PDB file of N, CA, C and O in Angstrom:
ATOM      1  N   UNK W 674     -66.698 116.076 240.364  1.00 87.00           N
ATOM      2  CA  UNK W 674     -65.468 115.323 240.453  1.00 87.00           C
ATOM      3  C   UNK W 674     -64.698 115.367 239.122  1.00 87.00           C
ATOM      4  O   UNK W 674     -63.490 115.451 239.130  1.00 87.00           O
ATOM      5  N   UNK W 675     -65.452 115.267 238.048  1.00 91.00           N
ATOM      6  CA  UNK W 675     -64.841 115.261 236.716  1.00 91.00           C
ATOM      7  C   UNK W 675     -64.026 116.532 236.492  1.00 91.00           C
ATOM      8  O   UNK W 675     -62.901 116.476 236.005  1.00 91.00           O
ATOM      9  N   UNK W 676     -64.588 117.666 236.865  1.00 94.00           N
ATOM     10  CA  UNK W 676     -63.901 118.945 236.671  1.00 94.00           C
ATOM     11  C   UNK W 676     -62.633 119.039 237.513  1.00 94.00           C
ATOM     12  O   UNK W 676     -61.621 119.587 237.062  1.00 94.00           O
ATOM     13  N   UNK W 677     -62.664 118.512 238.715  1.00 94.00           N
ATOM     14  CA  UNK W 677     -61.491 118.522 239.587  1.00 94.00           C
ATOM     15  C   UNK W 677     -60.357 117.704 238.972  1.00 94.00           C
ATOM     16  O   UNK W 677     -59.220 118.169 238.903  1.00 94.00           O
ATOM     17  N   UNK W 678     -60.665 116.507 238.511  1.00 96.00           N
ATOM     18  CA  UNK W 678     -59.642 115.647 237.902  1.00 96.00           C
ATOM     19  C   UNK W 678     -59.086 116.302 236.642  1.00 96.00           C
ATOM     20  O   UNK W 678     -57.874 116.304 236.418  1.00 96.00           O
ATOM     21  N   UNK W 679     -59.955 116.890 235.843  1.00 96.00           N
ATOM     22  CA  UNK W 679     -59.508 117.551 234.617  1.00 96.00           C
ATOM     23  C   UNK W 679     -58.577 118.722 234.929  1.00 96.00           C
ATOM     24  O   UNK W 679     -57.530 118.883 234.309  1.00 96.00           O
ATOM     25  N   UNK W 680     -58.935 119.526 235.914  1.00 96.00           N
ATOM     26  CA  UNK W 680     -58.107 120.666 236.306  1.00 96.00           C
ATOM     27  C   UNK W 680     -56.729 120.207 236.786  1.00 96.00           C
ATOM     28  O   UNK W 680     -55.698 120.753 236.383  1.00 96.00           O
ATOM     29  N   UNK W 681     -56.711 119.197 237.649  1.00 96.00           N
ATOM     30  CA  UNK W 681     -55.440 118.697 238.180  1.00 96.00           C
ATOM     31  C   UNK W 681     -54.559 118.124 237.067  1.00 96.00           C
ATOM     32  O   UNK W 681     -53.366 118.423 237.005  1.00 96.00           O
ATOM     33  N   UNK W 682     -55.147 117.328 236.193  1.00 96.00           N
ATOM     34  CA  UNK W 682     -54.373 116.708 235.123  1.00 96.00           C
ATOM     35  C   UNK W 682     -53.818 117.752 234.162  1.00 96.00           C
ATOM     36  O   UNK W 682     -52.650 117.685 233.766  1.00 96.00           O
ATOM     37  N   UNK W 683     -54.632 118.714 233.787  1.00 96.00           N
ATOM     38  CA  UNK W 683     -54.173 119.743 232.850  1.00 96.00           C
ATOM     39  C   UNK W 683     -53.058 120.586 233.451  1.00 96.00           C
ATOM     40  O   UNK W 683     -52.213 121.106 232.728  1.00 96.00           O
ATOM     41  N   UNK W 684     -53.053 120.708 234.760  1.00 96.00           N
ATOM     42  CA  UNK W 684     -51.989 121.461 235.434  1.00 96.00           C
ATOM     43  C   UNK W 684     -50.659 120.709 235.437  1.00 96.00           C
ATOM     44  O   UNK W 684     -49.603 121.323 235.558  1.00 96.00           O
ATOM     45  N   UNK W 685     -50.705 119.398 235.287  1.00 96.00           N
ATOM     46  CA  UNK W 685     -49.513 118.565 235.391  1.00 96.00           C
ATOM     47  C   UNK W 685     -48.835 118.239 234.063  1.00 96.00           C
ATOM     48  O   UNK W 685     -47.625 118.083 234.011  1.00 96.00           O
ATOM     49  N   UNK W 686     -49.606 118.125 232.994  1.00 96.00           N
ATOM     50  CA  UNK W 686     -49.078 117.570 231.741  1.00 96.00           C
ATOM     51  C   UNK W 686     -48.504 118.626 230.804  1.00 96.00           C
ATOM     52  O   UNK W 686     -48.763 119.814 230.945  1.00 96.00           O
ATOM     53  N   UNK W 687     -47.726 118.154 229.826  1.00 95.00           N
ATOM     54  CA  UNK W 687     -47.149 119.024 228.797  1.00 95.00           C
ATOM     55  C   UNK W 687     -48.181 119.405 227.739  1.00 95.00           C
ATOM     56  O   UNK W 687     -48.077 120.440 227.109  1.00 95.00           O
ATOM     57  N   UNK W 688     -49.165 118.531 227.510  1.00 94.00           N
ATOM     58  CA  UNK W 688     -50.179 118.740 226.471  1.00 94.00           C
ATOM     59  C   UNK W 688     -51.574 118.767 227.099  1.00 94.00           C
ATOM     60  O   UNK W 688     -52.335 117.806 226.984  1.00 94.00           O
ATOM     61  N   UNK W 689     -51.947 119.880 227.744  1.00 95.00           N
ATOM     62  CA  UNK W 689     -53.237 119.931 228.430  1.00 95.00           C
ATOM     63  C   UNK W 689     -54.438 119.816 227.493  1.00 95.00           C
ATOM     64  O   UNK W 689     -55.505 119.364 227.916  1.00 95.00           O
ATOM     65  N   UNK W 690     -54.260 120.180 226.229  1.00 96.00           N
ATOM     66  CA  UNK W 690     -55.361 120.074 225.286  1.00 96.00           C
ATOM     67  C   UNK W 690     -55.670 118.625 224.910  1.00 96.00           C
ATOM     68  O   UNK W 690     -56.715 118.329 224.333  1.00 96.00           O
ATOM     69  N   UNK W 691     -54.794 117.692 225.269  1.00 94.00           N
ATOM     70  CA  UNK W 691     -54.980 116.273 224.964  1.00 94.00           C
ATOM     71  C   UNK W 691     -55.515 115.466 226.154  1.00 94.00           C
ATOM     72  O   UNK W 691     -55.570 114.250 226.100  1.00 94.00           O
ATOM     73  N   UNK W 692     -55.932 116.144 227.215  1.00 96.00           N
ATOM     74  CA  UNK W 692     -56.478 115.473 228.397  1.00 96.00           C
ATOM     75  C   UNK W 692     -57.967 115.207 228.184  1.00 96.00           C
ATOM     76  O   UNK W 692     -58.717 116.101 227.808  1.00 96.00           O
ATOM     77  N   UNK W 693     -58.376 113.963 228.397  1.00 96.00           N
ATOM     78  CA  UNK W 693     -59.783 113.594 228.316  1.00 96.00           C
ATOM     79  C   UNK W 693     -60.212 112.992 229.649  1.00 96.00           C
ATOM     80  O   UNK W 693     -59.511 112.149 230.207  1.00 96.00           O
ATOM     81  N   UNK W 694     -61.371 113.418 230.143  1.00 97.00           N
ATOM     82  CA  UNK W 694     -61.899 112.877 231.390  1.00 97.00           C
ATOM     83  C   UNK W 694     -63.346 112.479 231.162  1.00 97.00           C
ATOM     84  O   UNK W 694     -64.156 113.277 230.694  1.00 97.00           O
ATOM     85  N   UNK W 695     -63.660 111.224 231.464  1.00 96.00           N
ATOM     86  CA  UNK W 695     -65.029 110.720 231.370  1.00 96.00           C
ATOM     87  C   UNK W 695     -65.447 110.225 232.745  1.00 96.00           C
ATOM     88  O   UNK W 695     -64.628 109.751 233.520  1.00 96.00           O
ATOM     89  N   UNK W 696     -66.750 110.336 233.016  1.00 94.00           N
ATOM     90  CA  UNK W 696     -67.269 109.863 234.301  1.00 94.00           C
ATOM     91  C   UNK W 696     -68.421 108.909 234.036  1.00 94.00           C
ATOM     92  O   UNK W 696     -69.341 109.236 233.300  1.00 94.00           O
ATOM     93  N   UNK W 697     -68.313 107.711 234.612  1.00 93.00           N
ATOM     94  CA  UNK W 697     -69.382 106.719 234.518  1.00 93.00           C
ATOM     95  C   UNK W 697     -69.918 106.457 235.916  1.00 93.00           C
ATOM     96  O   UNK W 697     -69.185 106.521 236.890  1.00 93.00           O
ATOM     97  N   UNK W 698     -71.190 106.152 235.976  1.00 90.00           N
ATOM     98  CA  UNK W 698     -71.817 105.887 237.260  1.00 90.00           C
ATOM     99  C   UNK W 698     -72.692 104.656 237.151  1.00 90.00           C
ATOM    100  O   UNK W 698     -73.406 104.486 236.172  1.00 90.00           O
ATOM    101  N   UNK W 699     -72.630 103.797 238.154  1.00 87.00           N
ATOM    102  CA  UNK W 699     -73.597 102.720 238.268  1.00 87.00           C
ATOM    103  C   UNK W 699     -74.158 102.757 239.683  1.00 87.00           C
ATOM    104  O   UNK W 699     -73.933 103.726 240.402  1.00 87.00           O
ATOM    105  N   UNK W 700     -74.889 101.741 240.080  1.00 86.00           N
ATOM    106  CA  UNK W 700     -75.587 101.828 241.365  1.00 86.00           C
ATOM    107  C   UNK W 700     -74.686 101.902 242.587  1.00 86.00           C
ATOM    108  O   UNK W 700     -75.066 102.454 243.606  1.00 86.00           O
ATOM    109  N   UNK W 701     -73.450 101.366 242.504  1.00 86.00           N
ATOM    110  CA  UNK W 701     -72.598 101.383 243.696  1.00 86.00           C
ATOM    111  C   UNK W 701     -71.223 102.018 243.490  1.00 86.00           C
ATOM    112  O   UNK W 701     -70.396 101.995 244.393  1.00 86.00           O
ATOM    113  N   UNK W 702     -70.971 102.619 242.312  1.00 89.00           N
ATOM    114  CA  UNK W 702     -69.643 103.204 242.084  1.00 89.00           C
ATOM    115  C   UNK W 702     -69.687 104.348 241.068  1.00 89.00           C
ATOM    116  O   UNK W 702     -70.541 104.380 240.194  1.00 89.00           O
ATOM    117  N   UNK W 703     -68.746 105.253 241.247  1.00 91.00           N
ATOM    118  CA  UNK W 703     -68.487 106.312 240.277  1.00 91.00           C
ATOM    119  C   UNK W 703     -67.069 106.078 239.774  1.00 91.00           C
ATOM    120  O   UNK W 703     -66.134 105.999 240.564  1.00 91.00           O
ATOM    121  N   UNK W 704     -66.916 105.954 238.461  1.00 94.00           N
ATOM    122  CA  UNK W 704     -65.609 105.700 237.871  1.00 94.00           C
ATOM    123  C   UNK W 704     -65.243 106.883 236.995  1.00 94.00           C
ATOM    124  O   UNK W 704     -65.975 107.229 236.067  1.00 94.00           O
ATOM    125  N   UNK W 705     -64.119 107.500 237.314  1.00 95.00           N
ATOM    126  CA  UNK W 705     -63.615 108.622 236.534  1.00 95.00           C
ATOM    127  C   UNK W 705     -62.421 108.115 235.737  1.00 95.00           C
ATOM    128  O   UNK W 705     -61.450 107.621 236.317  1.00 95.00           O
ATOM    129  N   UNK W 706     -62.515 108.214 234.413  1.00 96.00           N
ATOM    130  CA  UNK W 706     -61.437 107.769 233.542  1.00 96.00           C
ATOM    131  C   UNK W 706     -60.652 108.979 233.054  1.00 96.00           C
ATOM    132  O   UNK W 706     -61.209 109.868 232.425  1.00 96.00           O
ATOM    133  N   UNK W 707     -59.384 108.995 233.361  1.00 97.00           N
ATOM    134  CA  UNK W 707     -58.479 110.064 232.939  1.00 97.00           C
ATOM    135  C   UNK W 707     -57.580 109.512 231.848  1.00 97.00           C
ATOM    136  O   UNK W 707     -56.894 108.512 232.046  1.00 97.00           O
ATOM    137  N   UNK W 708     -57.605 110.160 230.689  1.00 97.00           N
ATOM    138  CA  UNK W 708     -56.764 109.733 229.564  1.00 97.00           C
ATOM    139  C   UNK W 708     -55.826 110.871 229.185  1.00 97.00           C
ATOM    140  O   UNK W 708     -56.270 111.995 228.964  1.00 97.00           O
ATOM    141  N   UNK W 709     -54.526 110.550 229.161  1.00 97.00           N
ATOM    142  CA  UNK W 709     -53.500 111.515 228.755  1.00 97.00           C
ATOM    143  C   UNK W 709     -52.589 110.836 227.742  1.00 97.00           C
ATOM    144  O   UNK W 709     -52.580 109.614 227.615  1.00 97.00           O
ATOM    145  N   UNK W 710     -51.825 111.633 227.012  1.00 95.00           N
ATOM    146  CA  UNK W 710     -50.874 111.071 226.056  1.00 95.00           C
ATOM    147  C   UNK W 710     -49.859 110.195 226.786  1.00 95.00           C
ATOM    148  O   UNK W 710     -49.537 110.435 227.956  1.00 95.00           O
ATOM    149  N   UNK W 711     -49.349 109.205 226.087  1.00 94.00           N
ATOM    150  CA  UNK W 711     -48.376 108.281 226.685  1.00 94.00           C
ATOM    151  C   UNK W 711     -47.178 109.011 227.267  1.00 94.00           C
ATOM    152  O   UNK W 711     -46.680 108.647 228.336  1.00 94.00           O
ATOM    153  N   UNK W 712     -46.730 110.066 226.593  1.00 94.00           N
ATOM    154  CA  UNK W 712     -45.559 110.804 227.079  1.00 94.00           C
ATOM    155  C   UNK W 712     -45.851 111.597 228.353  1.00 94.00           C
ATOM    156  O   UNK W 712     -44.927 112.001 229.054  1.00 94.00           O
ATOM    157  N   UNK W 713     -47.123 111.828 228.666  1.00 95.00           N
ATOM    158  CA  UNK W 713     -47.508 112.548 229.879  1.00 95.00           C
ATOM    159  C   UNK W 713     -47.888 111.625 231.034  1.00 95.00           C
ATOM    160  O   UNK W 713     -48.162 112.092 232.146  1.00 95.00           O
ATOM    161  N   UNK W 714     -47.908 110.315 230.800  1.00 95.00           N
ATOM    162  CA  UNK W 714     -48.327 109.373 231.840  1.00 95.00           C
ATOM    163  C   UNK W 714     -47.453 109.485 233.090  1.00 95.00           C
ATOM    164  O   UNK W 714     -47.959 109.464 234.211  1.00 95.00           O
ATOM    165  N   UNK W 715     -46.153 109.629 232.917  1.00 95.00           N
ATOM    166  CA  UNK W 715     -45.241 109.728 234.055  1.00 95.00           C
ATOM    167  C   UNK W 715     -45.515 110.943 234.920  1.00 95.00           C
ATOM    168  O   UNK W 715     -45.378 110.888 236.138  1.00 95.00           O
ATOM    169  N   UNK W 716     -45.926 112.036 234.296  1.00 95.00           N
ATOM    170  CA  UNK W 716     -46.220 113.256 235.051  1.00 95.00           C
ATOM    171  C   UNK W 716     -47.487 113.111 235.884  1.00 95.00           C
ATOM    172  O   UNK W 716     -47.602 113.679 236.958  1.00 95.00           O
ATOM    173  N   UNK W 717     -48.443 112.347 235.389  1.00 96.00           N
ATOM    174  CA  UNK W 717     -49.706 112.159 236.105  1.00 96.00           C
ATOM    175  C   UNK W 717     -49.574 111.081 237.175  1.00 96.00           C
ATOM    176  O   UNK W 717     -50.182 111.185 238.235  1.00 96.00           O
ATOM    177  N   UNK W 718     -48.762 110.073 236.922  1.00 95.00           N
ATOM    178  CA  UNK W 718     -48.591 108.993 237.887  1.00 95.00           C
ATOM    179  C   UNK W 718     -47.562 109.364 238.951  1.00 95.00           C
ATOM    180  O   UNK W 718     -47.774 109.127 240.130  1.00 95.00           O
ATOM    181  N   UNK W 719     -46.454 109.964 238.545  1.00 95.00           N
ATOM    182  CA  UNK W 719     -45.428 110.372 239.501  1.00 95.00           C
ATOM    183  C   UNK W 719     -44.559 109.215 239.949  1.00 95.00           C
ATOM    184  O   UNK W 719     -44.814 108.061 239.642  1.00 95.00           O
ATOM    185  N   UNK W 720     -43.506 109.553 240.694  1.00 95.00           N
ATOM    186  CA  UNK W 720     -42.599 108.525 241.207  1.00 95.00           C
ATOM    187  C   UNK W 720     -43.327 107.667 242.229  1.00 95.00           C
ATOM    188  O   UNK W 720     -43.942 108.185 243.159  1.00 95.00           O
ATOM    189  N   UNK W 721     -43.260 106.365 242.017  1.00 96.00           N
ATOM    190  CA  UNK W 721     -43.913 105.377 242.879  1.00 96.00           C
ATOM    191  C   UNK W 721     -45.409 105.631 243.016  1.00 96.00           C
ATOM    192  O   UNK W 721     -46.019 105.262 244.015  1.00 96.00           O
ATOM    193  N   UNK W 722     -46.019 106.292 242.019  1.00 95.00           N
ATOM    194  CA  UNK W 722     -47.456 106.503 242.011  1.00 95.00           C
ATOM    195  C   UNK W 722     -47.960 107.553 242.979  1.00 95.00           C
ATOM    196  O   UNK W 722     -49.150 107.618 243.272  1.00 95.00           O
ATOM    197  N   UNK W 723     -47.071 108.393 243.471  1.00 97.00           N
ATOM    198  CA  UNK W 723     -47.459 109.371 244.497  1.00 97.00           C
ATOM    199  C   UNK W 723     -48.469 110.397 243.991  1.00 97.00           C
ATOM    200  O   UNK W 723     -49.397 110.761 244.714  1.00 97.00           O
ATOM    201  N   UNK W 724     -48.283 110.895 242.768  1.00 96.00           N
ATOM    202  CA  UNK W 724     -49.218 111.901 242.248  1.00 96.00           C
ATOM    203  C   UNK W 724     -50.576 111.264 241.993  1.00 96.00           C
ATOM    204  O   UNK W 724     -51.615 111.852 242.329  1.00 96.00           O
ATOM    205  N   UNK W 725     -50.602 110.069 241.428  1.00 96.00           N
ATOM    206  CA  UNK W 725     -51.868 109.366 241.195  1.00 96.00           C
ATOM    207  C   UNK W 725     -52.601 109.130 242.515  1.00 96.00           C
ATOM    208  O   UNK W 725     -53.818 109.335 242.610  1.00 96.00           O
ATOM    209  N   UNK W 726     -51.873 108.724 243.546  1.00 96.00           N
ATOM    210  CA  UNK W 726     -52.487 108.514 244.863  1.00 96.00           C
ATOM    211  C   UNK W 726     -53.056 109.822 245.412  1.00 96.00           C
ATOM    212  O   UNK W 726     -54.129 109.842 246.018  1.00 96.00           O
ATOM    213  N   UNK W 727     -52.339 110.916 245.194  1.00 96.00           N
ATOM    214  CA  UNK W 727     -52.804 112.222 245.667  1.00 96.00           C
ATOM    215  C   UNK W 727     -54.077 112.655 244.939  1.00 96.00           C
ATOM    216  O   UNK W 727     -54.999 113.190 245.557  1.00 96.00           O
ATOM    217  N   UNK W 728     -54.118 112.429 243.630  1.00 96.00           N
ATOM    218  CA  UNK W 728     -55.322 112.767 242.862  1.00 96.00           C
ATOM    219  C   UNK W 728     -56.510 111.968 243.385  1.00 96.00           C
ATOM    220  O   UNK W 728     -57.595 112.516 243.619  1.00 96.00           O
ATOM    221  N   UNK W 729     -56.302 110.683 243.609  1.00 94.00           N
ATOM    222  CA  UNK W 729     -57.392 109.835 244.125  1.00 94.00           C
ATOM    223  C   UNK W 729     -57.835 110.281 245.519  1.00 94.00           C
ATOM    224  O   UNK W 729     -59.032 110.309 245.827  1.00 94.00           O
ATOM    225  N   UNK W 730     -56.891 110.671 246.359  1.00 94.00           N
ATOM    226  CA  UNK W 730     -57.230 111.136 247.708  1.00 94.00           C
ATOM    227  C   UNK W 730     -58.021 112.442 247.658  1.00 94.00           C
ATOM    228  O   UNK W 730     -58.990 112.613 248.414  1.00 94.00           O
ATOM    229  N   UNK W 731     -57.629 113.350 246.767  1.00 94.00           N
ATOM    230  CA  UNK W 731     -58.365 114.614 246.620  1.00 94.00           C
ATOM    231  C   UNK W 731     -59.785 114.385 246.136  1.00 94.00           C
ATOM    232  O   UNK W 731     -60.722 115.036 246.614  1.00 94.00           O
ATOM    233  N   UNK W 732     -59.957 113.472 245.208  1.00 93.00           N
ATOM    234  CA  UNK W 732     -61.297 113.174 244.689  1.00 93.00           C
ATOM    235  C   UNK W 732     -62.175 112.589 245.794  1.00 93.00           C
ATOM    236  O   UNK W 732     -63.331 112.982 245.958  1.00 93.00           O
ATOM    237  N   UNK W 733     -61.614 111.671 246.561  1.00 90.00           N
ATOM    238  CA  UNK W 733     -62.387 111.082 247.662  1.00 90.00           C
ATOM    239  C   UNK W 733     -62.736 112.125 248.721  1.00 90.00           C
ATOM    240  O   UNK W 733     -63.838 112.139 249.256  1.00 90.00           O
ATOM    241  N   UNK W 734     -61.805 113.022 249.006  1.00 90.00           N
ATOM    242  CA  UNK W 734     -62.073 114.081 249.986  1.00 90.00           C
ATOM    243  C   UNK W 734     -63.122 115.056 249.467  1.00 90.00           C
ATOM    244  O   UNK W 734     -63.977 115.507 250.222  1.00 90.00           O
ATOM    245  N   UNK W 735     -63.061 115.369 248.180  1.00 88.00           N
ATOM    246  CA  UNK W 735     -64.031 116.288 247.592  1.00 88.00           C
ATOM    247  C   UNK W 735     -65.428 115.676 247.591  1.00 88.00           C
ATOM    248  O   UNK W 735     -66.425 116.388 247.746  1.00 88.00           O
ATOM    249  N   UNK W 736     -65.514 114.359 247.427  1.00 84.00           N
ATOM    250  CA  UNK W 736     -66.813 113.690 247.458  1.00 84.00           C
ATOM    251  C   UNK W 736     -67.397 113.737 248.864  1.00 84.00           C
ATOM    252  O   UNK W 736     -68.610 113.855 249.034  1.00 84.00           O
ATOM    253  N   UNK W 737     -66.533 113.649 249.856  1.00 78.00           N
ATOM    254  CA  UNK W 737     -66.963 113.760 251.245  1.00 78.00           C
ATOM    255  C   UNK W 737     -67.847 112.608 251.691  1.00 78.00           C
ATOM    256  O   UNK W 737     -67.949 111.575 251.047  1.00 78.00           O
ATOM    257  N   UNK W 738     -68.492 112.823 252.795  1.00 66.00           N
ATOM    258  CA  UNK W 738     -69.359 111.813 253.381  1.00 66.00           C
ATOM    259  C   UNK W 738     -70.709 111.718 252.680  1.00 66.00           C
ATOM    260  O   UNK W 738     -71.435 110.756 252.861  1.00 66.00           O
ATOM    261  N   UNK W 739     -71.064 112.734 251.909  1.00 62.00           N
ATOM    262  CA  UNK W 739     -72.362 112.736 251.241  1.00 62.00           C
ATOM    263  C   UNK W 739     -72.473 111.660 250.172  1.00 62.00           C
ATOM    264  O   UNK W 739     -73.557 111.179 249.892  1.00 62.00           O
ATOM    265  N   UNK W 740     -71.359 111.306 249.574  1.00 66.00           N
ATOM    266  CA  UNK W 740     -71.368 110.319 248.491  1.00 66.00           C
ATOM    267  C   UNK W 740     -71.261 108.913 249.076  1.00 66.00           C
ATOM    268  O   UNK W 740     -70.272 108.559 249.686  1.00 66.00           O
ATOM    269  N   UNK W 741     -72.295 108.132 248.920  1.00 79.00           N
ATOM    270  CA  UNK W 741     -72.332 106.772 249.469  1.00 79.00           C
ATOM    271  C   UNK W 741     -71.685 105.751 248.536  1.00 79.00           C
ATOM    272  O   UNK W 741     -71.491 104.612 248.893  1.00 79.00           O
ATOM    273  N   UNK W 742     -71.366 106.169 247.324  1.00 83.00           N
ATOM    274  CA  UNK W 742     -70.799 105.262 246.343  1.00 83.00           C
ATOM    275  C   UNK W 742     -69.279 105.247 246.426  1.00 83.00           C
ATOM    276  O   UNK W 742     -68.657 106.200 246.854  1.00 83.00           O
ATOM    277  N   UNK W 743     -68.700 104.153 245.989  1.00 88.00           N
ATOM    278  CA  UNK W 743     -67.250 104.046 245.881  1.00 88.00           C
ATOM    279  C   UNK W 743     -66.803 104.896 244.692  1.00 88.00           C
ATOM    280  O   UNK W 743     -67.463 104.931 243.661  1.00 88.00           O
ATOM    281  N   UNK W 744     -65.687 105.581 244.845  1.00 90.00           N
ATOM    282  CA  UNK W 744     -65.172 106.436 243.780  1.00 90.00           C
ATOM    283  C   UNK W 744     -63.809 105.914 243.352  1.00 90.00           C
ATOM    284  O   UNK W 744     -62.937 105.664 244.185  1.00 90.00           O
ATOM    285  N   UNK W 745     -63.628 105.741 242.034  1.00 92.00           N
ATOM    286  CA  UNK W 745     -62.359 105.256 241.495  1.00 92.00           C
ATOM    287  C   UNK W 745     -61.887 106.193 240.393  1.00 92.00           C
ATOM    288  O   UNK W 745     -62.700 106.712 239.624  1.00 92.00           O
ATOM    289  N   UNK W 746     -60.581 106.424 240.338  1.00 94.00           N
ATOM    290  CA  UNK W 746     -59.977 107.211 239.263  1.00 94.00           C
ATOM    291  C   UNK W 746     -59.027 106.285 238.507  1.00 94.00           C
ATOM    292  O   UNK W 746     -58.061 105.794 239.075  1.00 94.00           O
ATOM    293  N   UNK W 747     -59.353 106.027 237.241  1.00 95.00           N
ATOM    294  CA  UNK W 747     -58.516 105.188 236.389  1.00 95.00           C
ATOM    295  C   UNK W 747     -57.714 106.082 235.458  1.00 95.00           C
ATOM    296  O   UNK W 747     -58.280 106.937 234.779  1.00 95.00           O
ATOM    297  N   UNK W 748     -56.407 105.869 235.412  1.00 95.00           N
ATOM    298  CA  UNK W 748     -55.518 106.671 234.557  1.00 95.00           C
ATOM    299  C   UNK W 748     -55.036 105.773 233.422  1.00 95.00           C
ATOM    300  O   UNK W 748     -54.481 104.708 233.670  1.00 95.00           O
ATOM    301  N   UNK W 749     -55.293 106.222 232.181  1.00 94.00           N
ATOM    302  CA  UNK W 749     -54.967 105.409 231.007  1.00 94.00           C
ATOM    303  C   UNK W 749     -54.288 106.249 229.942  1.00 94.00           C
ATOM    304  O   UNK W 749     -54.514 107.455 229.863  1.00 94.00           O
ATOM    305  N   UNK W 750     -53.493 105.597 229.101  1.00 94.00           N
ATOM    306  CA  UNK W 750     -52.910 106.334 227.964  1.00 94.00           C
ATOM    307  C   UNK W 750     -53.972 106.621 226.918  1.00 94.00           C
ATOM    308  O   UNK W 750     -54.892 105.818 226.723  1.00 94.00           O
ATOM    309  N   UNK W 751     -53.859 107.760 226.298  1.00 87.00           N
ATOM    310  CA  UNK W 751     -54.798 108.140 225.255  1.00 87.00           C
ATOM    311  C   UNK W 751     -54.199 107.770 223.904  1.00 87.00           C
ATOM    312  O   UNK W 751     -53.014 107.982 223.666  1.00 87.00           O
ATOM    313  N   UNK W 752     -55.028 107.248 223.023  1.00 77.00           N
ATOM    314  CA  UNK W 752     -54.580 106.967 221.661  1.00 77.00           C
ATOM    315  C   UNK W 752     -54.376 108.279 220.943  1.00 77.00           C
ATOM    316  O   UNK W 752     -55.240 109.150 220.962  1.00 77.00           O
ATOM    317  N   UNK W 753     -53.212 108.439 220.345  1.00 63.00           N
ATOM    318  CA  UNK W 753     -52.918 109.678 219.617  1.00 63.00           C
ATOM    319  C   UNK W 753     -53.682 109.676 218.315  1.00 63.00           C
ATOM    320  O   UNK W 753     -53.772 108.683 217.634  1.00 63.00           O
ATOM    321  N   UNK W 754     -54.241 110.839 217.996  1.00 56.00           N
ATOM    322  CA  UNK W 754     -55.040 110.968 216.773  1.00 56.00           C
ATOM    323  C   UNK W 754     -54.308 111.728 215.721  1.00 56.00           C
ATOM    324  O   UNK W 754     -53.490 112.521 215.923  1.00 56.00           O
TER     325      UNK W 754
END
């Protein structure tokens, strides 16, 4: 899942080298954290959140029925270094 989110995000943003994706897992959920630069947030979220919803739908579809855990994709601004 992590690789899918990373691929999609890097395809959308102006600064693909600044995309960070982390995946955390606990007993009932998988949380994928996507961090992009503040200036790229609009490209990842899209108008009325349509792109973000599409990314989340793709991740859930890719997980399929085999994954019994809830899957969440959190999109956050990355601190510039």
